[in-house]
Short mmCIF file of C-alpha atoms in Angstrom, two decimals:
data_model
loop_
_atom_site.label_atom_id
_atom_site.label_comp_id
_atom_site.label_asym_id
_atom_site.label_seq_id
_atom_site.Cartn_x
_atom_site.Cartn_y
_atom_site.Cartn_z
CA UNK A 78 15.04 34.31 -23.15
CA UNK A 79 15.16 35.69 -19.85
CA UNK A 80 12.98 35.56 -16.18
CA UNK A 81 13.07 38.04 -13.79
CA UNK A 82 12.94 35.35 -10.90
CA UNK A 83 9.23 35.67 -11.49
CA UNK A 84 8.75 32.48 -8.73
CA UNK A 85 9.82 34.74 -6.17
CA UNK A 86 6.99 37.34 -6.53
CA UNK A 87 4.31 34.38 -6.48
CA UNK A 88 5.94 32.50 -3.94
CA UNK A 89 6.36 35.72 -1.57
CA UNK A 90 2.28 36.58 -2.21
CA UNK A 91 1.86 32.75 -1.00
CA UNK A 92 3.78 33.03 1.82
CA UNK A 93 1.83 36.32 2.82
CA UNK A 94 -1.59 34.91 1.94
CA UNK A 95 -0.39 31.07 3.35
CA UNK A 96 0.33 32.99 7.12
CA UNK A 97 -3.29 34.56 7.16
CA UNK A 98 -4.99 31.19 6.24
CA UNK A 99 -2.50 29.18 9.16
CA UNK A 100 -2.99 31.72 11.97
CA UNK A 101 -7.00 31.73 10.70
CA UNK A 102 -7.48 35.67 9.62
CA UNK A 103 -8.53 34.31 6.80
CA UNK A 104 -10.76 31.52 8.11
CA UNK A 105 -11.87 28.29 6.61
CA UNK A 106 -14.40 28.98 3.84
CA UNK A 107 -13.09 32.30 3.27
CA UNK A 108 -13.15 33.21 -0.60
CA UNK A 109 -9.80 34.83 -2.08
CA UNK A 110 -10.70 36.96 -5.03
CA UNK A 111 -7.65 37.48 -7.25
CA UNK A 112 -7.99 41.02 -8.15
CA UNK A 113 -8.64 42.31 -4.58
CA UNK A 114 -5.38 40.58 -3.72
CA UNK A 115 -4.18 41.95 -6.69
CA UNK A 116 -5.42 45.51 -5.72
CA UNK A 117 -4.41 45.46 -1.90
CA UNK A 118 -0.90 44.01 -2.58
CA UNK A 119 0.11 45.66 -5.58
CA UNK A 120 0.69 43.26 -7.88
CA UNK A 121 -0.39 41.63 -11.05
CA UNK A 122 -3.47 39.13 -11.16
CA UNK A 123 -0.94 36.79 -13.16
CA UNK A 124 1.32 36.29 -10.20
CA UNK A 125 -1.70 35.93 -7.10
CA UNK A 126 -2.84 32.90 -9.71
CA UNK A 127 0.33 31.39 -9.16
CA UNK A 128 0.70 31.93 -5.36
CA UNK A 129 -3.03 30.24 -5.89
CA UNK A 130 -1.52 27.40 -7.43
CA UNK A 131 1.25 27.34 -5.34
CA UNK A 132 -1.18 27.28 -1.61
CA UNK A 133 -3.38 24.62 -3.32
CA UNK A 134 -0.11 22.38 -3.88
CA UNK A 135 0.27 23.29 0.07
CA UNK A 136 -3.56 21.79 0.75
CA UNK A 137 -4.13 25.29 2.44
CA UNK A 138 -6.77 26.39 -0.19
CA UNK A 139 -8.90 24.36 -2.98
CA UNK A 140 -9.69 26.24 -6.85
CA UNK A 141 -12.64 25.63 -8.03
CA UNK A 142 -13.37 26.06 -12.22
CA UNK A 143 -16.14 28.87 -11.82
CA UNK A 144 -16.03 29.35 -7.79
CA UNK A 145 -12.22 30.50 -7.65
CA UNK A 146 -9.72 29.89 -4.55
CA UNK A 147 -11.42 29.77 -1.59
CA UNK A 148 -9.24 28.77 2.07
CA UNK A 149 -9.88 24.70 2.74
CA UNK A 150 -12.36 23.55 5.59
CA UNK A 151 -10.67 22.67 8.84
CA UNK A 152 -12.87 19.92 9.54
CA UNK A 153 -12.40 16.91 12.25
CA UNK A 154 -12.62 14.53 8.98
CA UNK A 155 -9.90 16.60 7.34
CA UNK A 156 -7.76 16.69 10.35
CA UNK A 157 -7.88 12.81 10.26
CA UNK A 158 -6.82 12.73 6.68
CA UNK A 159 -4.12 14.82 7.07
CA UNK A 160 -2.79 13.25 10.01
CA UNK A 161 -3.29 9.58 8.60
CA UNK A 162 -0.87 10.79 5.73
CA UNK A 163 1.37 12.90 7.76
CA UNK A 164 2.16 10.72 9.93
CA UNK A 165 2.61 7.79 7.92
CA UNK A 166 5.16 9.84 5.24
CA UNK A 167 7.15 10.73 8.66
CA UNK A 168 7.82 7.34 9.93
CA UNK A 169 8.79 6.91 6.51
CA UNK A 170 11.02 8.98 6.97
CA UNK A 171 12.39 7.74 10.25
CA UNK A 172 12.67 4.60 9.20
CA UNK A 173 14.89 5.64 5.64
CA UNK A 174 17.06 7.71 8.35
CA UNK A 175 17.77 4.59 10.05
CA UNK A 176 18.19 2.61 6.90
CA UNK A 177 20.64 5.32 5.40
CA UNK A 178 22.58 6.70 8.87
CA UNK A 179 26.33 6.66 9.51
CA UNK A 180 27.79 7.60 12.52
CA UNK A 181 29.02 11.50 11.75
CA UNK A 182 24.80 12.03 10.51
CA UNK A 183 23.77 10.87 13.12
CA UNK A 184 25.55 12.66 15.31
CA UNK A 185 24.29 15.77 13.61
CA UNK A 186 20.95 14.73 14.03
CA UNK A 187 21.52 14.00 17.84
CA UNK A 188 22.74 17.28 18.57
CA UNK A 189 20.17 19.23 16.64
CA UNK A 190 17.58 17.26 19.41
CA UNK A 191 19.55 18.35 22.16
CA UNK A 192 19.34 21.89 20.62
CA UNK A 193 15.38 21.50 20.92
CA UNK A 194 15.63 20.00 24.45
CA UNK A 195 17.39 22.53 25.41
CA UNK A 196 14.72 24.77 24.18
CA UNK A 197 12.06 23.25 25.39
CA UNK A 198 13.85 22.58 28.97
CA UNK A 199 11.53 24.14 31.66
CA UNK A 200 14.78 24.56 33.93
CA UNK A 201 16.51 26.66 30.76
CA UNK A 202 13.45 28.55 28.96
CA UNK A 203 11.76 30.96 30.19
CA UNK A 204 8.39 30.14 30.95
CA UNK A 205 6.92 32.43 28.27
CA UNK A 206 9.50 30.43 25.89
CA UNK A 207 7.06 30.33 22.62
CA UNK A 208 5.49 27.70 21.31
CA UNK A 209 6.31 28.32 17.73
CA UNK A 210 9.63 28.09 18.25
CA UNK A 211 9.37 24.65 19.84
CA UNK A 212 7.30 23.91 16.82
CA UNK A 213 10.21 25.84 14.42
CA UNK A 214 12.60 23.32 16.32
CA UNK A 215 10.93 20.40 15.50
CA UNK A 216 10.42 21.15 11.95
CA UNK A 217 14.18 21.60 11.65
CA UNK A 218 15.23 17.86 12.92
CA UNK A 219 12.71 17.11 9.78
CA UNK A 220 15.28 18.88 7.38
CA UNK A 221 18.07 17.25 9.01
CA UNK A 222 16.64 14.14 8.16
CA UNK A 223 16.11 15.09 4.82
CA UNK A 224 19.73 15.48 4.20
CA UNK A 225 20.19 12.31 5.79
CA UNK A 226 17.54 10.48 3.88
CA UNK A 227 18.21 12.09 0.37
CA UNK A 228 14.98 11.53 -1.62
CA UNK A 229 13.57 14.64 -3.30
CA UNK A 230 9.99 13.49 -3.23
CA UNK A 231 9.60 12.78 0.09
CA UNK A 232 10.90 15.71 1.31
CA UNK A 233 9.02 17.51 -1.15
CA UNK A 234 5.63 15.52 -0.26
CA UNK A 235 6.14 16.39 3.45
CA UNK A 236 7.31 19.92 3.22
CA UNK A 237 4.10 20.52 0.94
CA UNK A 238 2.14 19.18 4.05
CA UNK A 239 3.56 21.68 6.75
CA UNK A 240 1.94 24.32 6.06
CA UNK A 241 -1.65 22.62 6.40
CA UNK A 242 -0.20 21.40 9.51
CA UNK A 243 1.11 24.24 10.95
CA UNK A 244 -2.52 25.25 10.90
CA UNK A 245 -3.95 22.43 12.92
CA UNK A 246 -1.20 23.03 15.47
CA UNK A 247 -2.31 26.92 15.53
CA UNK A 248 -5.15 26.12 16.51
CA UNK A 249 -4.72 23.98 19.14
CA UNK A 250 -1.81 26.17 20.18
CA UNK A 251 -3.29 26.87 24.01
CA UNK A 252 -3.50 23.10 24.06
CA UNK A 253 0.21 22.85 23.08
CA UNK A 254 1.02 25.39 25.55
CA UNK A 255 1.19 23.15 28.36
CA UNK A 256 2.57 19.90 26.18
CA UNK A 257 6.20 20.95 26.69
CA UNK A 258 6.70 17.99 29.13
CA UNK A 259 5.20 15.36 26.50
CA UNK A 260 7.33 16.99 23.43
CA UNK A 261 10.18 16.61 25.24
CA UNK A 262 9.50 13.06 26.54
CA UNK A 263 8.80 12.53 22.85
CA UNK A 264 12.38 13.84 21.62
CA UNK A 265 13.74 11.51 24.19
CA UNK A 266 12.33 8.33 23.01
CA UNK A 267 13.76 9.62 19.23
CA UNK A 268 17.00 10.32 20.03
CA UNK A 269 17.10 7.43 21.77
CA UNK A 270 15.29 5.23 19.14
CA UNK A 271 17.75 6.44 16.91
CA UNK A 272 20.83 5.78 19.10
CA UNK A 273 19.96 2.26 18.94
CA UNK A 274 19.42 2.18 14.94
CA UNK A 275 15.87 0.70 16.59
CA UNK A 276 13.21 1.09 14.09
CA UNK A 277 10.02 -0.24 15.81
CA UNK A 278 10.65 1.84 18.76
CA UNK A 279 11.40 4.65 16.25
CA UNK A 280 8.34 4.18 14.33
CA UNK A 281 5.94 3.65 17.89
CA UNK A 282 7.06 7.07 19.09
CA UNK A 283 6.56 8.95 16.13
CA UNK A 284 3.11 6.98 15.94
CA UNK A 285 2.59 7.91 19.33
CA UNK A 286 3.22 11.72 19.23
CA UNK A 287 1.71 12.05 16.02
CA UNK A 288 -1.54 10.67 17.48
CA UNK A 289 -0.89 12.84 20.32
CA UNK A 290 -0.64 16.37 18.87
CA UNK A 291 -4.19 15.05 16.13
CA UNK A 292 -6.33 14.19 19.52
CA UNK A 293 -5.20 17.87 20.93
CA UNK A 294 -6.25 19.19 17.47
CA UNK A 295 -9.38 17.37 17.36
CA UNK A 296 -10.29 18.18 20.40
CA UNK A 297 -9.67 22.04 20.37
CA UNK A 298 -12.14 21.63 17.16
CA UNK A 299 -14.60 20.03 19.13
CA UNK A 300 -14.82 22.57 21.49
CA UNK A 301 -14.91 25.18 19.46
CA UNK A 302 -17.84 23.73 17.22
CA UNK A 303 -19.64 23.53 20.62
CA UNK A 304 -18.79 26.59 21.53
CA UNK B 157 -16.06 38.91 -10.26
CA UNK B 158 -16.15 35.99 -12.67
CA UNK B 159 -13.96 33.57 -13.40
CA UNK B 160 -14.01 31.87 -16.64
CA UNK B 161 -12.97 28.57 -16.01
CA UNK B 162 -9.12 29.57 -16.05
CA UNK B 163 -7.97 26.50 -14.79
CA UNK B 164 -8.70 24.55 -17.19
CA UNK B 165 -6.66 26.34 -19.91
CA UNK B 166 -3.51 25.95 -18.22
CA UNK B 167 -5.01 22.08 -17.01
CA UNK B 168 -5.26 21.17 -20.83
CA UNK B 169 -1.61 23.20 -21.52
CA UNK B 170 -0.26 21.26 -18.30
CA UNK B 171 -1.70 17.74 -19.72
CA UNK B 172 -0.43 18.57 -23.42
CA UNK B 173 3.21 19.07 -22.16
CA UNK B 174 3.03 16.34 -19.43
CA UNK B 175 2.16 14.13 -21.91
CA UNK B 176 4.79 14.73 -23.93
CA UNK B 177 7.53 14.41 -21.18
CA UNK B 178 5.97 10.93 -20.34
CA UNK B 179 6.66 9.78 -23.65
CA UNK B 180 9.75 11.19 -24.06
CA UNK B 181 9.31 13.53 -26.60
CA UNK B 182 10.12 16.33 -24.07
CA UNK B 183 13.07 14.44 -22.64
CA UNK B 184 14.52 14.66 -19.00
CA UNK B 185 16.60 18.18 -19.33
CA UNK B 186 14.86 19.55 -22.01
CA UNK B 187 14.07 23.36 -21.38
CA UNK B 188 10.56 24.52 -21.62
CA UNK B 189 10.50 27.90 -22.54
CA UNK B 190 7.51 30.03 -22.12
CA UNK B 191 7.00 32.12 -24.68
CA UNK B 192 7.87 29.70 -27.36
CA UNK B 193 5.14 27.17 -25.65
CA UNK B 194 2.55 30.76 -25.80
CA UNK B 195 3.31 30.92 -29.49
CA UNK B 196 2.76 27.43 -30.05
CA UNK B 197 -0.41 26.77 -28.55
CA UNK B 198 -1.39 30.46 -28.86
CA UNK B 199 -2.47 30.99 -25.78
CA UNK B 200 -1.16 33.65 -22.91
CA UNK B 201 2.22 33.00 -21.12
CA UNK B 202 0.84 33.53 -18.01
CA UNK B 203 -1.45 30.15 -18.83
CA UNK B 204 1.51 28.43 -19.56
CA UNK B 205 3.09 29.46 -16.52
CA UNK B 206 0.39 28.40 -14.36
CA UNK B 207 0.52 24.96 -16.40
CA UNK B 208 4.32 24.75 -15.77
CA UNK B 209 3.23 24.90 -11.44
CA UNK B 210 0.88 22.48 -12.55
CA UNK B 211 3.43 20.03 -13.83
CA UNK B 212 6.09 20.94 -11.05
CA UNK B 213 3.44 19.19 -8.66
CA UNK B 214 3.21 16.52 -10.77
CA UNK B 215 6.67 16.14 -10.83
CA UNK B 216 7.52 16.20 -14.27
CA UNK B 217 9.30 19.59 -14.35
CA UNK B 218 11.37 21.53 -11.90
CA UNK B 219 11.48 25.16 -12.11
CA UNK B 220 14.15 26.96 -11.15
CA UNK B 221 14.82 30.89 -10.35
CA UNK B 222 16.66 32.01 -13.21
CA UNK B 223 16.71 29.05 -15.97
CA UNK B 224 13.42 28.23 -15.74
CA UNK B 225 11.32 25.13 -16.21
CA UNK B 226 13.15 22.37 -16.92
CA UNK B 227 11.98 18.52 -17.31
CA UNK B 228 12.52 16.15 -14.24
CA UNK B 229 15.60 13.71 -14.77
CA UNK B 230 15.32 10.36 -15.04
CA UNK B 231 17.89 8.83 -12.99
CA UNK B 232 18.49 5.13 -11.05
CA UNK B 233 18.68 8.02 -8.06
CA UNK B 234 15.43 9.52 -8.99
CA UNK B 235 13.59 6.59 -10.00
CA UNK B 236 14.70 4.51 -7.06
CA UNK B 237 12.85 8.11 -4.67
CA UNK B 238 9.93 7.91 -6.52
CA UNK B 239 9.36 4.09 -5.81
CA UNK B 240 10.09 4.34 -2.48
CA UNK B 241 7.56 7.07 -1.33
CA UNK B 242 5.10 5.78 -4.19
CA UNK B 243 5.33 1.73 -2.63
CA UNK B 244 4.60 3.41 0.77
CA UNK B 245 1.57 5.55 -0.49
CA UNK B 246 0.11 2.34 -2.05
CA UNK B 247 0.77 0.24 0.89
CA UNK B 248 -0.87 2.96 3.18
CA UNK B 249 -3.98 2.93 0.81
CA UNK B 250 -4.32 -1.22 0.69
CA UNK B 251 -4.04 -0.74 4.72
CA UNK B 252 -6.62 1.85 4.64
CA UNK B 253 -9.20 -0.43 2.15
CA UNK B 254 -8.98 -2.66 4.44
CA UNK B 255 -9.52 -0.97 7.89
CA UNK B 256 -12.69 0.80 6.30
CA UNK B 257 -14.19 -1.83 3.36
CA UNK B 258 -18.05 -3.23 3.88
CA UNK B 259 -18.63 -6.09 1.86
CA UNK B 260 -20.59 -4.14 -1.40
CA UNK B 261 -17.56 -1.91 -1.65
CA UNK B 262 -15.50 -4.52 -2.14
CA UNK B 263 -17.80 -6.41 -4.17
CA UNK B 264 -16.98 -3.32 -6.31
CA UNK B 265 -13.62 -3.28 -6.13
CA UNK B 266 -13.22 -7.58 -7.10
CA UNK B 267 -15.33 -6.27 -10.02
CA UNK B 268 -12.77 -3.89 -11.38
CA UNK B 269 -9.92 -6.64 -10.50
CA UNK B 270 -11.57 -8.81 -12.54
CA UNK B 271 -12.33 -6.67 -15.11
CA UNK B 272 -8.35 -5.73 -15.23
CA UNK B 273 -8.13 -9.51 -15.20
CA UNK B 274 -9.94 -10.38 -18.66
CA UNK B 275 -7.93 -7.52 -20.28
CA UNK B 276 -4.93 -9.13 -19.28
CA UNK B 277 -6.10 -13.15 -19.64
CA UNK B 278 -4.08 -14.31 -22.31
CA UNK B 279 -6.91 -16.29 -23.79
CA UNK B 280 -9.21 -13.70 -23.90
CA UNK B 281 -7.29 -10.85 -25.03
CA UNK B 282 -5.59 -10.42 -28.23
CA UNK B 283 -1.34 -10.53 -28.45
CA UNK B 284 -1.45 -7.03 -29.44
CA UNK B 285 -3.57 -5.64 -26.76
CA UNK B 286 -1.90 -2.37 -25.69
CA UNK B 287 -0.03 -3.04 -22.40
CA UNK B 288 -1.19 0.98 -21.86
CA UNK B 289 -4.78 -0.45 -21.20
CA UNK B 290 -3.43 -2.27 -18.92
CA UNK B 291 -1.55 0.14 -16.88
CA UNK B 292 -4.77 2.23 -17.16
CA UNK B 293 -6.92 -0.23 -15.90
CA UNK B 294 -4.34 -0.40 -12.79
CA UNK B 295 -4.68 3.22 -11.91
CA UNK B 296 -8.40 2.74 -12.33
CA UNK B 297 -8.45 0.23 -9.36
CA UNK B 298 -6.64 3.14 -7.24
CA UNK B 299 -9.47 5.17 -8.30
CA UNK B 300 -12.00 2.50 -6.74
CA UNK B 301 -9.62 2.55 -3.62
CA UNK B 302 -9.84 6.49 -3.65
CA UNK B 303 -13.20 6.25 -3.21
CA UNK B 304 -13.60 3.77 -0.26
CA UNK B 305 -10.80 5.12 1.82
CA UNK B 306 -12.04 8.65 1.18
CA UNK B 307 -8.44 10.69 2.37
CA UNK B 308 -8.54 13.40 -0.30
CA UNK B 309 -4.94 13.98 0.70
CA UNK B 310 -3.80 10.97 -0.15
CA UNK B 311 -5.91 10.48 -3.09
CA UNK B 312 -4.32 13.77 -4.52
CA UNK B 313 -0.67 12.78 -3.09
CA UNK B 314 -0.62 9.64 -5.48
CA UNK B 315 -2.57 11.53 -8.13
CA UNK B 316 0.34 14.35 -8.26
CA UNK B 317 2.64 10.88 -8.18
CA UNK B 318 1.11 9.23 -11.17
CA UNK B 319 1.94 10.92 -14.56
CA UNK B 320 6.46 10.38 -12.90
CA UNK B 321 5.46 6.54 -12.28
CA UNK B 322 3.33 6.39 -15.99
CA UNK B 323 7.07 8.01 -17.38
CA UNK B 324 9.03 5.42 -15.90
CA UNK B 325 6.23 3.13 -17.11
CA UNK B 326 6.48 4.31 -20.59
CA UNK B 327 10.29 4.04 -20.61
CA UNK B 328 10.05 0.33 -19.24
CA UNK B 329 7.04 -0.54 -21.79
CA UNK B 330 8.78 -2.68 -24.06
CA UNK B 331 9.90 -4.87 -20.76
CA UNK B 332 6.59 -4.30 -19.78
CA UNK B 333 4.76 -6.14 -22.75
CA UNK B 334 6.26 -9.48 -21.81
CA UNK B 335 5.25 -9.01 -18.02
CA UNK B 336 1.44 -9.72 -18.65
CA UNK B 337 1.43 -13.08 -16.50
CA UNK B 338 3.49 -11.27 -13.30
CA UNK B 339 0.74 -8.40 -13.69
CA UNK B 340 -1.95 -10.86 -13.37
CA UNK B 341 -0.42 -12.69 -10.67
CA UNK B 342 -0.22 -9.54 -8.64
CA UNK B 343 -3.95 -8.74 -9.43
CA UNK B 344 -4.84 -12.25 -8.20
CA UNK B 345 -3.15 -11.78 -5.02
CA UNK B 346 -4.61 -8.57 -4.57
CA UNK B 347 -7.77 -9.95 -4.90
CA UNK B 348 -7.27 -12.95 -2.79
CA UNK B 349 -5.33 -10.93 0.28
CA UNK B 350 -8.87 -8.20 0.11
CA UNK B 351 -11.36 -10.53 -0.15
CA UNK B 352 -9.52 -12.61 3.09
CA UNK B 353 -9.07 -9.00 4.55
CA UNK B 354 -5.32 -9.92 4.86
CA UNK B 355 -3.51 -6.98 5.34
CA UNK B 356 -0.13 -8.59 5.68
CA UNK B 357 -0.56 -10.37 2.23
CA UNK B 358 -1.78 -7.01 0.66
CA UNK B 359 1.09 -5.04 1.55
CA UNK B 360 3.83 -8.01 0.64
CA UNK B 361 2.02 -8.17 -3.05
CA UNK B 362 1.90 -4.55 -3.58
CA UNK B 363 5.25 -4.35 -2.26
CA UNK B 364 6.38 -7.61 -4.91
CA UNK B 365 4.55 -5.93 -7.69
CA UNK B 366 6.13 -2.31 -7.08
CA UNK B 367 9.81 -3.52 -6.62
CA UNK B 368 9.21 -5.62 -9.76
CA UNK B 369 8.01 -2.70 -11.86
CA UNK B 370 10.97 -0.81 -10.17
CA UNK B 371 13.64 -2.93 -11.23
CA UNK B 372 12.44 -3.68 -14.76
CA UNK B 373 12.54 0.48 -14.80
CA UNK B 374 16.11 0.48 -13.56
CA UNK B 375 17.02 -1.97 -15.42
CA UNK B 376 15.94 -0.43 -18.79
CA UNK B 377 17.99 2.91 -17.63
CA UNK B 378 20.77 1.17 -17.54
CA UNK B 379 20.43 -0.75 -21.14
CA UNK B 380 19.76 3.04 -22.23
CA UNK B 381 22.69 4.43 -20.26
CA UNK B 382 25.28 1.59 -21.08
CA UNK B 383 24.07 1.72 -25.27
#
């Protein structure tokens, strides 16, 4: 018995379909219909029913028996839930990396912060420096800490979460825009939470920017139900 | 464009073969090879395909580029990660009962405690009561919880986490069916930490319970692994 990789094919169509739904083209609500994705990308309707599968498992779309897929709501209740769990499973995570580190890790964790410092340091970047890749940064201290921390289902559990995050933060991404200051006070307070193997000042500034960067989301929803 | 109810063909395939890796008739390793699982059940191999993403979520298979689907291993390693982010997710939803109940709702959920109570009273039940109604009666106090703390992220999180724990369970069962008085001690102090709205005693007894269920697992893996 032999596959052809056939993962990759599904996995690519979610990656291309998962992009629309986090930069919004296709908007909250928005119905996918397997065999036009079929038709405009060419492939067969076996493999968009997996990439289905596989942007449910990602919370960026829900299947429904007779509806189909259609792209989840973005909603200020759905926010909250996502955040609640989000930021719980990270200080989860902070505190295994604490519970787990040895010197040489850590080390490797410290200088991957000072790699996004330096990235997000108004007197090195550019001003038009953007956003996504302080956002890119960020997500890669996570996957240094999953090294550190070792446990597949966490990493798993959060990785399936990014995407539907990534979408609140596109969003709000004007917002972000002028949070560099605040990110960067927040990698400060990690690194040095982490210096001093301190997990309740670890665990208070992940709370901290967590609920940060969920108010800026909620409130760029706000506005633009108002709007 | 109709869909006829696709999902739940490869929902009843995915349920068929996860419940065979829970009981170990699939065992941790095993291959599960598409076509032959088609020609079993005779149904497509794209169903079973989308039922193998199904049970990678559930984390009860892994599926890999070129070998294929292959069920989850059952390791002190793996076991020990599962626990970990599984105590956390329970702990989060006690927290969360807690910060949202009103006194019907947990009126409700005392009911269902008790009602897991009389299964498990000694006196009341016979010897031979199956220590699976048991453990179902557990998950069906989640269920209560899912529906007071309303997170559907969470709720699905520890949903996808269920059918790994129920494998570990079902390894452990023979252990399990002398642990009837610890199981009802933990659903006593359960009962007494919500009804005081004691969210320190909730999370210490759902941490007790889970690290007891975890190392009667573990311990069982090793009898196995040493025999």
């Amino acid at each position: 018995m032999r596959f052809q990789a056939p993962e990759s094919l599904s996995e690519q169509i979610a990656q291309h379909l998962g992009q629309r739904i986090i930069t919004g083209q296709l908007p909250p609500g928005e119905r996918i219909q397997e065999l036009k994705v079929a038709g405009e990308l060419d492939v067969s309707r076996g493999s968009v029913r997996e990439a289905l599968l596989i942007l449910e498992r990602r919370h960026l779309i829900e299947i429904f028996p007779r509806r189909g897929a259609v792209v989840s709501q973005l909603t200020p209740k759905l926010v909250n839930s996502l955040y609640d769990i989000y930021i719980e499973l990270l200080c989860m995570l902070g505190r295994k990396v604490l519970e787990r580190w040895s010197k040489p890790e850590v080390a490797g964790v410290m200088a991957r912060v000072s790699e996004l410092q330096s990235l997000i340091d108004p007197g090195k970047s550019r001003r038009d420096e953007p956003t996504e890749s302080v956002i890119e940064a960020g997500f890669e201290v996570m996957r240094h800490a999953y090294r550190m921390v070792d446990n597949p289902f966490l990493e798993e559990t959060l990785e399936n979460f990014k995407p539907a995050i990534s979408r609140t933060y596109y969003v709000a991404l004007e917002s972000f825009r002028g949070e560099l200051a605040e990110t960067e006070r927040f990698f400060q307070q990690l690194a040095s939470a982490v210096r001093r193997s301190d997990a309740a000042a670890l665990e208070v500034s992940i709370r901290a920017f967590g609920e940060h960067q969920r108010r800026q989301v909620l409130s760029t929803l706000r506005q633009a139900e108002s709007a």
